[in-house]
Structures are given as structure tokens and as C-alpha cells.
Short mmCIF file of C-alpha atoms and ligand atoms in Angstrom, two decimals:
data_model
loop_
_atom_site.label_atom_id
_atom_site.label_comp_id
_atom_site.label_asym_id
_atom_site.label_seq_id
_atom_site.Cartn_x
_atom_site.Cartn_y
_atom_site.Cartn_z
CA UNK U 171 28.70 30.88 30.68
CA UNK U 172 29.57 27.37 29.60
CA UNK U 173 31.97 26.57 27.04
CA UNK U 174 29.15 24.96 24.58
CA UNK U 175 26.88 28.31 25.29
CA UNK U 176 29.60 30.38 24.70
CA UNK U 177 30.38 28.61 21.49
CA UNK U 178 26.62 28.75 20.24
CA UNK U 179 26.72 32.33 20.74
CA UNK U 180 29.60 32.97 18.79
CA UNK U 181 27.94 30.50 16.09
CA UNK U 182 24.66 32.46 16.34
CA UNK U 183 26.70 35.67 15.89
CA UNK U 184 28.71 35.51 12.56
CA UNK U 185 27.24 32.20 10.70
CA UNK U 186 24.90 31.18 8.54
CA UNK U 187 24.50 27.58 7.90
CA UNK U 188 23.31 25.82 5.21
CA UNK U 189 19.64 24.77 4.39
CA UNK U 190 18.87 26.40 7.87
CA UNK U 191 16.13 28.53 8.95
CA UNK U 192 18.74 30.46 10.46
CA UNK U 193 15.61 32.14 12.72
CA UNK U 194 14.99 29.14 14.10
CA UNK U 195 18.62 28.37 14.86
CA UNK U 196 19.08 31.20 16.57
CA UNK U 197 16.35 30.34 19.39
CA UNK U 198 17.77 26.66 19.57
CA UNK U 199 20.77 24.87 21.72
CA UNK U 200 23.08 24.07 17.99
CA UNK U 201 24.81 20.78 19.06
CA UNK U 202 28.49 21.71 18.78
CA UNK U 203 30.52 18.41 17.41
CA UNK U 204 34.15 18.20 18.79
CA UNK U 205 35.07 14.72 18.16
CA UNK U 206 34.29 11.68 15.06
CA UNK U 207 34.98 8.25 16.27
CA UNK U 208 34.15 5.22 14.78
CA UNK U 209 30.00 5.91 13.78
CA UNK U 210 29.82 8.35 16.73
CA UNK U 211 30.56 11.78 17.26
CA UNK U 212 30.83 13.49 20.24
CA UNK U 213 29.76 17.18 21.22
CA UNK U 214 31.67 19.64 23.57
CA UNK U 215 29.80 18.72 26.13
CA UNK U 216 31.18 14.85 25.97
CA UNK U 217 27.99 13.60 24.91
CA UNK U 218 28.19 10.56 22.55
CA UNK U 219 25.66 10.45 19.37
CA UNK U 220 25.03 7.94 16.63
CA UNK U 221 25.66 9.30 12.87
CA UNK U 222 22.89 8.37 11.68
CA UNK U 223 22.95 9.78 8.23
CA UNK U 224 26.69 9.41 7.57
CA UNK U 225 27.60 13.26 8.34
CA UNK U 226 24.85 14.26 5.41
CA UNK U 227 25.52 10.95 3.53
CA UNK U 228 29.61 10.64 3.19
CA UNK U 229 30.80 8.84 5.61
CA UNK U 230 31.57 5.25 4.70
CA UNK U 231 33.83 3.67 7.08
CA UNK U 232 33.31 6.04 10.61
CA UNK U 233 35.45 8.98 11.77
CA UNK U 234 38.79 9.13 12.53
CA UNK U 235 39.32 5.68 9.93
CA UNK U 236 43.06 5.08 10.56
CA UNK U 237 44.14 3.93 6.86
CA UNK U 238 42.37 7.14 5.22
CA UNK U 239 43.31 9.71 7.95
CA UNK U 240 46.91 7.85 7.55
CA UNK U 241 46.85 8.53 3.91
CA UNK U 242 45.93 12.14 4.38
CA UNK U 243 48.89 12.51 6.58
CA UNK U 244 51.14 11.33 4.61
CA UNK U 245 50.18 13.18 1.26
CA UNK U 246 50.38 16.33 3.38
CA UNK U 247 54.11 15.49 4.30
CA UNK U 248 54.84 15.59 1.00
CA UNK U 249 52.60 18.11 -0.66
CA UNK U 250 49.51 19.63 0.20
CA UNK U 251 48.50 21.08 -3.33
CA UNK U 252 49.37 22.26 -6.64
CA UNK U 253 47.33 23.36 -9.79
CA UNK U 254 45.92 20.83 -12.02
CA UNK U 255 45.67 23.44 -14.82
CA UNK U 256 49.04 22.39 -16.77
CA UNK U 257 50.69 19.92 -14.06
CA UNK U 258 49.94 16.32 -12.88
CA UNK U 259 50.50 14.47 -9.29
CA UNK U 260 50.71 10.96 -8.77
CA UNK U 261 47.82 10.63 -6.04
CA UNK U 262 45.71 12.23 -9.30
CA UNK U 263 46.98 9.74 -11.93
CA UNK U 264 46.50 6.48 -9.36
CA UNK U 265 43.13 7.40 -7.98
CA UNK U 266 41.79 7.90 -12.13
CA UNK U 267 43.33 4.47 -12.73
CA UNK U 268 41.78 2.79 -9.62
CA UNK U 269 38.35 4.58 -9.96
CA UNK U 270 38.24 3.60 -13.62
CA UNK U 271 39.08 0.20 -12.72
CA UNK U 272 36.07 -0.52 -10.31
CA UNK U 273 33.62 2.39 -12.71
CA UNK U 274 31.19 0.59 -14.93
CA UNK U 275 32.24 -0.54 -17.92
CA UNK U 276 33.04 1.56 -20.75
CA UNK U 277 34.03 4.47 -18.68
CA UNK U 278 37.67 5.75 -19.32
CA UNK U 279 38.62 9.13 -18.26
CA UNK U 280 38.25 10.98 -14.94
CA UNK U 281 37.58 15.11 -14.50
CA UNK U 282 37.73 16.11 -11.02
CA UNK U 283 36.32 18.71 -9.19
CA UNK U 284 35.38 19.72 -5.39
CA UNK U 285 31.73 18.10 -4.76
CA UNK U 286 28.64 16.85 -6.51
CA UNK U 287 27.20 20.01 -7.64
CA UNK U 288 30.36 20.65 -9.86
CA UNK U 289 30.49 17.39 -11.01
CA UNK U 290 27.57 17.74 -12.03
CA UNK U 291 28.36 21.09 -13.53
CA UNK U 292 31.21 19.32 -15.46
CA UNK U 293 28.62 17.16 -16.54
CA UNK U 294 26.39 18.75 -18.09
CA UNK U 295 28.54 21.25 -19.52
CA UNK U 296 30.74 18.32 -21.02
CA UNK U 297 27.67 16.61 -22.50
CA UNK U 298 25.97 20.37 -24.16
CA UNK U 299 29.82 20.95 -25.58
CA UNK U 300 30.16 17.36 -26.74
CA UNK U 301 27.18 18.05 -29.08
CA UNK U 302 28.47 21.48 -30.17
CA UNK U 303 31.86 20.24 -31.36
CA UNK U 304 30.25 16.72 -32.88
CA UNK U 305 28.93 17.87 -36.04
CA UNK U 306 25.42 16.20 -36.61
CA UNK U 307 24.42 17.33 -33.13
CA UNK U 308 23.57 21.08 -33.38
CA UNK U 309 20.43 20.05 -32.12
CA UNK U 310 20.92 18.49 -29.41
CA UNK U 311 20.88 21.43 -26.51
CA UNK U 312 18.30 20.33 -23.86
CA UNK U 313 18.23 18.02 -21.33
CA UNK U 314 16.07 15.22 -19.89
CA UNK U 315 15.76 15.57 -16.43
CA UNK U 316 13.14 14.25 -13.67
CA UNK U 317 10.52 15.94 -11.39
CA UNK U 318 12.05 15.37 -7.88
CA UNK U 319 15.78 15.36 -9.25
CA UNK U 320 18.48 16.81 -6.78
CA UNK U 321 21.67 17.00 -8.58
CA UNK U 322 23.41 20.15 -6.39
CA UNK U 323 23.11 23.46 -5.34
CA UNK U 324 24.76 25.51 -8.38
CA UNK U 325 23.17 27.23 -11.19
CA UNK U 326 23.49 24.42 -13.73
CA UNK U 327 22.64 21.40 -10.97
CA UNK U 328 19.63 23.22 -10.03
CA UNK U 329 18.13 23.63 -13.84
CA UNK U 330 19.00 19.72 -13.78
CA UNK U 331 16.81 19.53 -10.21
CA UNK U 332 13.27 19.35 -9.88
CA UNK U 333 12.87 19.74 -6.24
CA UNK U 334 10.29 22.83 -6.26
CA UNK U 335 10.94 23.62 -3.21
CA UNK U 336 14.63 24.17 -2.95
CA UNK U 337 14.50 25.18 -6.75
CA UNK U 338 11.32 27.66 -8.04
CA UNK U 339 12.45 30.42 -6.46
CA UNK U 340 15.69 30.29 -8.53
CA UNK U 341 13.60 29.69 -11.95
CA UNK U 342 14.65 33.03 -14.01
CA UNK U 343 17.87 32.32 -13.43
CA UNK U 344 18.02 28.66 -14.74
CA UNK U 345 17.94 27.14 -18.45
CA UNK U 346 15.11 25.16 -19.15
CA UNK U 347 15.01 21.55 -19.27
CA UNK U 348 12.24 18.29 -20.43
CA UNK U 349 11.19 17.12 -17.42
CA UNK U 350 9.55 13.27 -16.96
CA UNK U 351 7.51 12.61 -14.26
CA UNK U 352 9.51 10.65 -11.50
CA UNK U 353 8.72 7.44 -11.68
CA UNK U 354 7.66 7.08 -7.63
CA UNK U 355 4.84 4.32 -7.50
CA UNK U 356 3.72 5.47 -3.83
CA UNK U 357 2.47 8.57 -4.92
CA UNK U 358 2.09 7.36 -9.01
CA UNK U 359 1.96 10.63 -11.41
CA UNK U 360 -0.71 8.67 -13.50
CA UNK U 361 -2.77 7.83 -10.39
CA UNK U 362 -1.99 3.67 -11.31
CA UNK U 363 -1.63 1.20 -8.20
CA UNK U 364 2.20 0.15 -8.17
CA UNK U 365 3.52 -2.39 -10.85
CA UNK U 366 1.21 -0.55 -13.71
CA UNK U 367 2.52 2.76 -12.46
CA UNK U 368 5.98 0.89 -12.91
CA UNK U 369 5.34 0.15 -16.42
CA UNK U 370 3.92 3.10 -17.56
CA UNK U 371 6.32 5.29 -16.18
CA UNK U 372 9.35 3.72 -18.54
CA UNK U 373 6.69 3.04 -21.25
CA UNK U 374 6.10 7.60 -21.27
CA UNK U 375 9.96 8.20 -20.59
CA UNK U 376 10.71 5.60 -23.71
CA UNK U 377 8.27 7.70 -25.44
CA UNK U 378 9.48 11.31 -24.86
CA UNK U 379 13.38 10.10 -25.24
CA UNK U 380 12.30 8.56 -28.49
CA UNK U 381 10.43 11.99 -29.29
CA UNK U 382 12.94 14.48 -28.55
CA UNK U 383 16.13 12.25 -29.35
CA UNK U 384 16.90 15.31 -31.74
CA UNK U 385 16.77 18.52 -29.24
CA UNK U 386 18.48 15.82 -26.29
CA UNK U 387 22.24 16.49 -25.20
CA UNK U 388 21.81 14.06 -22.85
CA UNK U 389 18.83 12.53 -19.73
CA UNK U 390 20.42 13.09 -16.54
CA UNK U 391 18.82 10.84 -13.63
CA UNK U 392 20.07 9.73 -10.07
CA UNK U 393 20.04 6.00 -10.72
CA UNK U 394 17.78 3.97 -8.47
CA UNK U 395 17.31 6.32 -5.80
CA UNK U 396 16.24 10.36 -5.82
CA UNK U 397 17.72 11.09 -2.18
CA UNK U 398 17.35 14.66 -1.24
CA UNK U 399 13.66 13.94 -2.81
CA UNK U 400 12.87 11.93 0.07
CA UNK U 401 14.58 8.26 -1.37
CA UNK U 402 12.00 7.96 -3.77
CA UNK U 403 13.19 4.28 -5.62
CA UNK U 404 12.75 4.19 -9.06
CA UNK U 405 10.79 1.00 -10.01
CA UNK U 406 12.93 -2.19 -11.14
CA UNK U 407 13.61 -2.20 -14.86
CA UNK U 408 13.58 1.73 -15.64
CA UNK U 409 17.33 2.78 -15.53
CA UNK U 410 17.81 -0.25 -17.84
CA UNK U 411 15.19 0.37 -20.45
CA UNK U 412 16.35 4.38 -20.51
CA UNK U 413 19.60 2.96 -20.93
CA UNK U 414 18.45 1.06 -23.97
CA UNK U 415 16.46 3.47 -25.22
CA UNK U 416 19.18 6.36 -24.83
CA UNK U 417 21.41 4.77 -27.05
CA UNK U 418 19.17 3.70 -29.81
CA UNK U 419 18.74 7.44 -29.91
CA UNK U 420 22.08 8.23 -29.71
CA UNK U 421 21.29 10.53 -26.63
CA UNK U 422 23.54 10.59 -23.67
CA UNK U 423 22.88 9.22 -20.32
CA UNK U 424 24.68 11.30 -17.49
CA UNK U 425 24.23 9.11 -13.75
CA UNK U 426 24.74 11.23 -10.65
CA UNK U 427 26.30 8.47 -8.34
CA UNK U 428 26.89 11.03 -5.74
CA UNK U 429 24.53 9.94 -2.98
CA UNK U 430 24.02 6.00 -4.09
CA UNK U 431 27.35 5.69 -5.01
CA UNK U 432 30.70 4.06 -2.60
CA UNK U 433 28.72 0.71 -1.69
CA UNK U 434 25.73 2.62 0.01
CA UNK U 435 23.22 0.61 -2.33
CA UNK U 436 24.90 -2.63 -1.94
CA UNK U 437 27.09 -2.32 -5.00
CA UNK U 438 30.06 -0.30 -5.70
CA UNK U 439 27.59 2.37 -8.06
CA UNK U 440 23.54 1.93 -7.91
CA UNK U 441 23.57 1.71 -12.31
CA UNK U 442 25.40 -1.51 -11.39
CA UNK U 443 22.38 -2.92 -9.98
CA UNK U 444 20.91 -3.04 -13.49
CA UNK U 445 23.79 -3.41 -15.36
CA UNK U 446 23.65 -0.16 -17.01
CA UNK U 447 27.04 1.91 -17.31
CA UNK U 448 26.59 5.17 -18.23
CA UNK U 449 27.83 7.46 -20.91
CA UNK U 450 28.30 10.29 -18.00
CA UNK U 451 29.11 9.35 -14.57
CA UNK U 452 29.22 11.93 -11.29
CA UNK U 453 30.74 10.98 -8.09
CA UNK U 454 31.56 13.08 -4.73
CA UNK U 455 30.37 12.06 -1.21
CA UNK U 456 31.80 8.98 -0.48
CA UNK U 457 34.37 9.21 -2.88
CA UNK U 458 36.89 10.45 0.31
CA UNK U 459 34.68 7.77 2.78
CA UNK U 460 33.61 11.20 4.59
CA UNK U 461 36.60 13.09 4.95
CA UNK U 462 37.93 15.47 2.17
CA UNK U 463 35.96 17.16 -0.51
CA UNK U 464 36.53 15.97 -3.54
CA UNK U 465 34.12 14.90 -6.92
CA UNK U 466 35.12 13.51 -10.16
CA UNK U 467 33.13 13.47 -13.64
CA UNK U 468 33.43 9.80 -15.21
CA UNK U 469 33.24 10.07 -19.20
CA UNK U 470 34.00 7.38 -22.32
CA UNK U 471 36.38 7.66 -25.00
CA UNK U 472 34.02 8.48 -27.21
CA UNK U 473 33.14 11.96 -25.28
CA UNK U 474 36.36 12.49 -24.42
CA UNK U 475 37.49 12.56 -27.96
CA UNK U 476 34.67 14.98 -29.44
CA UNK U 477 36.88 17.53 -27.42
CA UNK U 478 40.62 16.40 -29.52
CA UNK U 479 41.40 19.20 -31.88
CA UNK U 480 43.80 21.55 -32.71
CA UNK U 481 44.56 23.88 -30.39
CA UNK U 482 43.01 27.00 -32.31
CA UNK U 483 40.17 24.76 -32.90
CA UNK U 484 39.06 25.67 -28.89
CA UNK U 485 37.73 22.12 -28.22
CA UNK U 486 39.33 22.69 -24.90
CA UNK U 487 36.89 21.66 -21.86
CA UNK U 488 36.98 25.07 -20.59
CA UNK U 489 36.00 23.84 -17.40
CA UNK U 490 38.17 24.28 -13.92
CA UNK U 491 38.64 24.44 -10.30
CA UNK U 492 41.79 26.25 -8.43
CA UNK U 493 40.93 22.64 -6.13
CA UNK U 494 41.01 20.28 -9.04
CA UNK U 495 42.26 17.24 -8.20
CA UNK U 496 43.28 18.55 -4.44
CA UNK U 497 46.31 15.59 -3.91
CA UNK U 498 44.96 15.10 -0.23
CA UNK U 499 41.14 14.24 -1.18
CA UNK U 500 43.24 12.23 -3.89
CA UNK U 501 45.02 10.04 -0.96
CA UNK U 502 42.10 9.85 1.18
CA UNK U 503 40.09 8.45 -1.85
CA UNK U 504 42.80 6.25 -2.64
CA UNK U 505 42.84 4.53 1.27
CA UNK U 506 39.27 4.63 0.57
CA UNK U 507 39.08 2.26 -2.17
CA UNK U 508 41.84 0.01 -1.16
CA UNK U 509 39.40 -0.92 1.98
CA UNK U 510 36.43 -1.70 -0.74
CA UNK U 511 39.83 -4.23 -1.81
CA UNK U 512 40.37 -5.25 1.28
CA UNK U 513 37.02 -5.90 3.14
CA UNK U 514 34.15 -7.56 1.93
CA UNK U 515 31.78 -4.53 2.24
CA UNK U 516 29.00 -4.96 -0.25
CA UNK U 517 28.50 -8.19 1.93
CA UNK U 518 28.44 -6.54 4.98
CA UNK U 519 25.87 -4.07 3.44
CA UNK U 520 23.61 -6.73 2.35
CA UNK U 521 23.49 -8.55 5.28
CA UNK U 522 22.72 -5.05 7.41
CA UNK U 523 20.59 -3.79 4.62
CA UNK U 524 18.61 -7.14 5.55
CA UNK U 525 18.97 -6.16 9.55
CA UNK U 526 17.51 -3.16 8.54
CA UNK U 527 14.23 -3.78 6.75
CA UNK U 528 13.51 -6.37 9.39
CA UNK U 529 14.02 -3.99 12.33
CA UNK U 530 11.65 -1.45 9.85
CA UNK U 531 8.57 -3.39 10.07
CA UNK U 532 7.96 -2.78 13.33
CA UNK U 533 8.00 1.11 12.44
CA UNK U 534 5.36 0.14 8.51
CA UNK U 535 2.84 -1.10 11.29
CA UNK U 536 2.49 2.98 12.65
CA UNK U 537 -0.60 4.33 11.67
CA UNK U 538 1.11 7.32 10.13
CA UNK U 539 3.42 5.56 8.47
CA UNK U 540 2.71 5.85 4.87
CA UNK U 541 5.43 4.34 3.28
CA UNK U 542 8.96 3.15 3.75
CA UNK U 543 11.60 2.92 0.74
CA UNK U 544 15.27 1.15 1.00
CA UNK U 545 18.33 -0.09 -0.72
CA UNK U 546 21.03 -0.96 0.85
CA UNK U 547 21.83 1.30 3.90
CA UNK U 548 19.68 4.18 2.25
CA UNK U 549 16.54 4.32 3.81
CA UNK U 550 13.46 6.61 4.27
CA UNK U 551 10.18 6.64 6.69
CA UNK U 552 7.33 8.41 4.68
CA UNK U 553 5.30 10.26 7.81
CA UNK U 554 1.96 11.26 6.40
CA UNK U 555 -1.08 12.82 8.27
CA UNK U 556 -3.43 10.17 6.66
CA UNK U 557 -2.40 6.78 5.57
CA UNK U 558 -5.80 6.79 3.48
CA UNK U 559 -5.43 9.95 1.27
CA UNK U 560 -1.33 10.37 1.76
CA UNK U 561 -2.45 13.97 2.81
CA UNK U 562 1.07 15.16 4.84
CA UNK U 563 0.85 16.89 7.98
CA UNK U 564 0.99 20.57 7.60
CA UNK U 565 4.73 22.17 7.16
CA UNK U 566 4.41 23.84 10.08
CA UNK U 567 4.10 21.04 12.38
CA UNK U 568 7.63 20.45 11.38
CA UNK U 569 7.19 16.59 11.88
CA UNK U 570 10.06 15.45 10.71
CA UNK U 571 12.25 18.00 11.92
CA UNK U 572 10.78 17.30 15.25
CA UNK U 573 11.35 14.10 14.86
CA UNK U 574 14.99 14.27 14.10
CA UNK U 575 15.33 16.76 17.35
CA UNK U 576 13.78 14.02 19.49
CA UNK U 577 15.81 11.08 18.46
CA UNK U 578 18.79 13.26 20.21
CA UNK U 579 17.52 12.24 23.54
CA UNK U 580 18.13 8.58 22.64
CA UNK U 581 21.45 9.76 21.22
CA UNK U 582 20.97 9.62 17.08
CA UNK U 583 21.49 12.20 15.11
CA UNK U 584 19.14 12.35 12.07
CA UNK U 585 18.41 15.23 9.54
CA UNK U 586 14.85 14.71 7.79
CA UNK U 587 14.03 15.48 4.45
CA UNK U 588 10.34 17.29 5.09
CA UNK U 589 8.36 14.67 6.49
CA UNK U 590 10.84 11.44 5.73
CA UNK U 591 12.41 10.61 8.33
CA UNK U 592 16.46 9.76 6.68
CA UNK U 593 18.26 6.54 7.75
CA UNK U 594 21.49 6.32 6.09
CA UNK U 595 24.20 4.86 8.47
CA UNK U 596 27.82 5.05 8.16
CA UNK U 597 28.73 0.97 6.07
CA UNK U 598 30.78 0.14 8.86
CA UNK U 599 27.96 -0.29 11.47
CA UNK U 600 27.31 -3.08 13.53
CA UNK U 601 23.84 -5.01 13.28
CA UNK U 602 23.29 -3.97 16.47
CA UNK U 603 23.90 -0.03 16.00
CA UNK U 604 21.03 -0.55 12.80
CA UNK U 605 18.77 -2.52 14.40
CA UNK U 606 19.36 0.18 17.69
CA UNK U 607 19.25 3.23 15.23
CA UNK U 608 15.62 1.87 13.61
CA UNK U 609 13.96 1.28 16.79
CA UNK U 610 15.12 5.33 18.05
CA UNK U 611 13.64 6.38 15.02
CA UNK U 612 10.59 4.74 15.56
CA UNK U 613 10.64 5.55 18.84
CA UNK U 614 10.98 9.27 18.27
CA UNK U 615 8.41 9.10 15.73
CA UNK U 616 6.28 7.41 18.03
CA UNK U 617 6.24 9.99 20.47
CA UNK U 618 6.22 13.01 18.60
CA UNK U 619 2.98 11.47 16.59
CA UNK U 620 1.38 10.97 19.85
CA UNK U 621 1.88 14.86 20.31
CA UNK U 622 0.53 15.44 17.27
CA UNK U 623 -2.45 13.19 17.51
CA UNK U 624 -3.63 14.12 20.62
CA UNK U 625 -3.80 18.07 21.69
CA UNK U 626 -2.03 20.80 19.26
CA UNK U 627 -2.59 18.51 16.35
CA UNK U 628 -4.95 17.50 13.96
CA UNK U 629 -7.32 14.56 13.62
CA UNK U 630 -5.91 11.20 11.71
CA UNK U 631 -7.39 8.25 10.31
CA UNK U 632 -5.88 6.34 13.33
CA UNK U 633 -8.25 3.39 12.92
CA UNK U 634 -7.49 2.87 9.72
CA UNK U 635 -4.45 -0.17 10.21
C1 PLP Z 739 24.44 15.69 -2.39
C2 PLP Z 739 24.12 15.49 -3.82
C3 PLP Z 739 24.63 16.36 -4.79
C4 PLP Z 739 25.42 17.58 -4.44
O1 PLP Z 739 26.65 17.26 -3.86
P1 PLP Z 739 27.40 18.38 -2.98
O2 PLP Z 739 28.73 17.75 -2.71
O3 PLP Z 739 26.57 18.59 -1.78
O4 PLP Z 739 27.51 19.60 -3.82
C5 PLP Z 739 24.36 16.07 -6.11
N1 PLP Z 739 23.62 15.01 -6.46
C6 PLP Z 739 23.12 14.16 -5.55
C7 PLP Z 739 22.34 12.98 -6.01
C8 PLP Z 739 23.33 14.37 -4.19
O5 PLP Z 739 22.80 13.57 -3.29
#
């Protein structure tokens, strides 16, 4: 037996891997990944592949980025870990400072944690005890949340999430939340053609924030983009008018920058885009440009203070990780931001952002392409069984996963979300590694729609352009 079949065996033997029909994994050939360099990684067998979603949406700058991997070596020279609970590092203290400085405005203390779903945690848990401890806001014990929201995997994220799928099963276990529509114009949840879908969908959120202001901690929304949803883009406008309308009502507005935020929009955080600056911020992903885990909870003053008190008071954020604050995800970070300093890369992303949605027209002109949504280097390819009705193909075509498994032989790796085919490369590509990763994905999704189309599949709409 081969090295790489011995290695799957093992795999197949003792793992189980995350969001994986593990049944299915077990009758595939796993790609086993050796080697990161640059926006490639390489598997056991030597074979070269395209990261075409950023190692699940972290990496920023490629692997094996000498400054960060530099920085990592270097904090681990001189120390590896110790608790946050009751000490401080310097990495810690110069990472707040520096995240603070380039954080939207108003935002002036940092809680870290290990990834987005605990920041997330933190957040929510900071906003419901900020309310507790405030006085006039015994009230305010729900959240605001949206249909389609993916905020993490942990018992608190997941009441924040809306993402039936991933989430009903779990329902007993979570608190309840008000959930708004998602504002998604391609598939409106008033039935309205796209700029009246727009407009009505902040006209009903302004509407329920300004009726439940009282019972709100806080609405907690991915700004601009619902990733794990599919990158559904939230119409220009909204984030700014719930912005507004949160804090005429003195509710909270808690961001979850984890996937848009590091530059992948165009901007350093997505809210920037519309000038809002949360009262809440979460961060994780790129925060290490792909290397470390490590998340941090943004907050203002004002929160931070509703939590001052004697200490017999218990005002304490009771709130911790045995990671907090890990001093090597704190370096990494660090080298991480000081290229943001030292390279223009929100220029770079706009000008391959622009590379992009050229190279994607040639894919909007597929008959069973429904729709395509992008910002910056986030991207998704709606695959739909009828362009007419929107109908999807059936989940057990597996389209997109098929997809995804295809666009191997060309050397990309992809991971779908259902039927939308994910294109979110690393922000150090080359125009021609995006305009090369575009055309395998609509190559890929060329041929396994042919498949589909003809034998095994189902009738489309193909004459319809
Ligand atoms: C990935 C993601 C999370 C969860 O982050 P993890 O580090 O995977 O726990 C939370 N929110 C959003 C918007 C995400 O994309």
C-alpha cells in the first residue's frame, strides 16, 4: 500500500471530521495535505492545488507567509503560553492596541478567545449581562437575529443562527430569539423584484427594532454578507439604517466580522463599507492571516463599564478560555496586521475583486446559473435546477459537492455551500490565479451540469437564456 492509502486508512479508522458525511468519506480517496505554499497546497502525493477558499476562509496572505510564520517563531522562543485569567503578555497588550487602532470607531476594548463561535459566545453573553447590570434594562433579554445567520457552531452561536439546516435539529436545546427575514433580494421573503425587496426589507427590520426596542439586548447580523448561508449580500443601505435605528432605540448592535472581516470585502471590516461601527464587534478567521486560532470580542467604553463594580458586586464578565489570548496567535496576528501597514492590500483586492466579476460573466451566461453574489474576494455561484422558478436540484444530486470534487482535476480546491459553488481566494493572489480559479469553476460546473442534464438527471428549462 501507498503512503497516501495507508494514511486514508488510518484517517478512515479513528476520525471524524467536521461537517462530513463521514459515510461518504469513508468510500472516497480524502486528499491528504502535506505542504502550504504561497496560495497552493500540496498533497502527499506531490500534487499541487489552488486554495480556493482560503483553507475554509482564513487565509489572507498564502501558506508558509515568512513575516507571520517568523513572528510565531519567535514568540515561541520566548514563551509559548500562560493564563490570561490574572496575568498579562505583551503580544496581548500590542495586538488590543493595534486592532483597536484600525477597529471602527468607537470601539475600545478587546476580549479574546479561540475562534468565531466563542467570540460570538462572548458576545452575546456580554451584551444579555450588560443589560442585567444596567439598571433600566431588565427588559432587554432577547435578541434580533436573521433567518440565514451563521454565527458558529456552539450552543449560544447557534440560537443566534438561522441556518435550518445545520441548526433545527439542535432547537430544544437553544434560547429563543426574534428573527427578521434576511434581507436576500434573489430569493425576496416578500416575493418583491429586487430594489423594492431592498426597501422593504429595512423598512420591516426598522419596524420590529422599533417594536421590540424594550425586550432587545442587542440585533446581531453578519454585516454585508451571510457566508455559510450561501454569500447572500445584504442590499445597500440596510446595515446603515439598522445602525440608525438601533441606537435611537438604545438597542445594541453586535457585527460578526469573522468571515468578511481582514480585507476580504475590500475594507479592513465589511460595517466599514457603510460607515457603521458597531456597539459589539466579533473577529476570528483572518485575524492570524490563516495560521493560529485565535478570536477577539471588540466592545465600547460604554459596555465595558456597565461591568465596573465592586468586587462583591459580581459585575465580573464571567467569561473565559484556558487559550485566552494564546501569545503565539497574538504574534501571528500582530505580523498580520503590520502587512495590512505595509502593503496596499485593500487595493490589490479591489482591483482582483474587479478581475473577478469580469472573469464571472462568462459563468452568469450558464443556463443553470441562477445567480451570482460578490464583494471583494467573497464570491458565490447560485446553481439552480431552473433559472425560471429558482427550483434547486434535488440534495441528492449533490451538485455542488460534485462540483467542488471535479474542479480537483483542474487542480482547485473548493468546498460548496449546498448548491453555491464558494470562491473565496487567499488576498494575495495573482489576477491570473482569479481569473484561472473562475474559469475551473465554471468549467467544473459546466461539466458536471452536462451530467446532470443529460442521462441520470432531470429535465431543465435549458432554453430559457
Ligand atoms: C466561520 C464563522 C463563524 C465561526 O467561526 P469558527 O472559528 O469556525 O468557530 C462565526 N461567524 C461567521 C460569520 C463565520 O463565517
Amino acid at each position: 500500500m501507498g503512503r497516501t492509502e495507508e494514511l486514508r486508512r488510518r484517517d478512515k479508522a479513528v476520525l471524524w471530521h467536521p461537517f462530513t458525511q463521514m459515510a461518504d468519506w469513508e468510500k472516497d480517496d480524502p486528499l491528504v495535505m502535506e505542504r502550504g505554499e504561497g496560495n497552493y497546497l500540496y498533497d502527499t502525493d506531490g500534487n499541487r492545488y489552488f486554495d480556493g477558499v482560503s483553507s475554509l476562509w482564513v487565509n489572507l496572505f498564502g501558506h508558509g507567509r515568512k513575516e507571520i510564520d517568523d513572528a510565531i517563531r519567535a514568540q515561541l522562543s520566548r514563551l509559548a503560553h500562560s493564563t490570561f485569567l490574572g496575568l498579562s503578555h505583551p503580544p496581548a497588550i500590542e495586538l488590543a492596541e493595534r486592532l483597536l487602532a484600525v477597529a471602527p470607531p468607537g470601539l475600545s476594548r478587546v476580549f479574546y478567545s479561540d475562534n468565531g463561535s466563542t467570540a460570538m459566545e462572548v458576545a452575546i453573553k456580554m451584551a444579555f449581562q450588560y443589560w442585567r447590570q444596567k439598571g433600566e434594562g431588565e427588559g432587554k433579554k432577547t435578541f434580533l437575529t436573521l433567518s440565514e445567520a451563521y454565527h458558529g457552531d456552539t450552543i449560544g452561536s447557534v440560537s443566534a443562527g438561522g441556518i435550518d439546516l445545520f441548526h433545527k435539529i439542535f432547537r430544544p436545546l437553544l434560547f429563543s430569539t426574534r428573527r427578521a427575514p434576511t434581507p436576500h433580494c434573489y430569493r425576496c421573503p416578500y416575493g418583491l423584484s429586487r430594489p423594492s425587496c431592498a426597501l422593504r426589507c429595512a423598512d420591516m427590520m426598522e419596524e420590529t427594532v422599533r417594536a421590540s426596542a424594550d425586550s432587545l439586548a442587542a440585533v446581531v447580523v453578519e454585516p454585508l454578507v451571510q457566508g455559510a448561508a450561501g454569500m447572500l449580500m445584504m442590499p445597500e443601505g440596510y446595515l446603515s439604517r439598522l445602525r440608525a435605528v438601533t441606537r435611537e432605540r438604545d438597542v445594541l448592535l453586535v457585527c460578526d466580522e469573522v468571515a468578511t472581516g481582514f480585507g476580504r470585502t475590500g475594507t479592513m471590516f465589511a460595517c466599514e463599507r457603510e460607515g457603521v461601527a458597531p456597539d459589539i464587534m466579533a473577529v476570528a478567521k483572518g485575524l492570524t492571516g490563516g495560521t493560529l486560532p485565535l478570536a477577539a470580542t471588540l466592545t465600547t467604553e460604554e459596555v465595558y463599564g456597565g461591568f465596573l463594580g465592586r468586587y462583591e458586586e459580581f459585575k465580573t464578565f464571567f467569561h473565559g478560555h484556558s487559550y485566552t489570548a494564546n501569545p503565539l496567535g497574538c504574534a501571528a496576528a500582530l505580523a498580520t496586521l503590520s502587512i495590512f501597514e505595509r502593503e496596499d492590500v485593500h487595493g490589490r483586492v479591489s482591483r482582483l475583486s474587479a478581475v473577478m466579476s469580469k472573469s464571472l460573466e462568462a459563468i452568469a451566461r450558464h443556463p443553470n446559473v441562477g445567480d451570482i453574489r460578490q464583494l471583494g474576494l467573497m464570491a458565490g455561484i447560485e446553481i439552480v435546477a431552473s433559472r425560471r422558478t429558482k427550483e434547486r436540484f434535488p440534495p441528492e444530486r449533490k451538485v455542488g459537492q460534485r462540483v467542488a470534487r471535479k474542479a480537483r482535476e483542474r487542480g482547485v480546491i473548493l468546498r460548496p455551500l449546498g448548491d453555491v459553488i464558494v470562491l473565496m481566494p487567499p488576498l494575495s493572489s495573482t489576477q491570473r490565479e482569479i481569473e484561472d480559479l473562475v474559469a475551473v469553476a465554471g468549467w467544473a460546473t459546466g461539466e458536471i451540469l452536462s451530467e446532470e442534464t443529460s442521462g441520470g438527471g432531470r429535465p431543465t428549462d435549458r432554453a430559457i437564456p
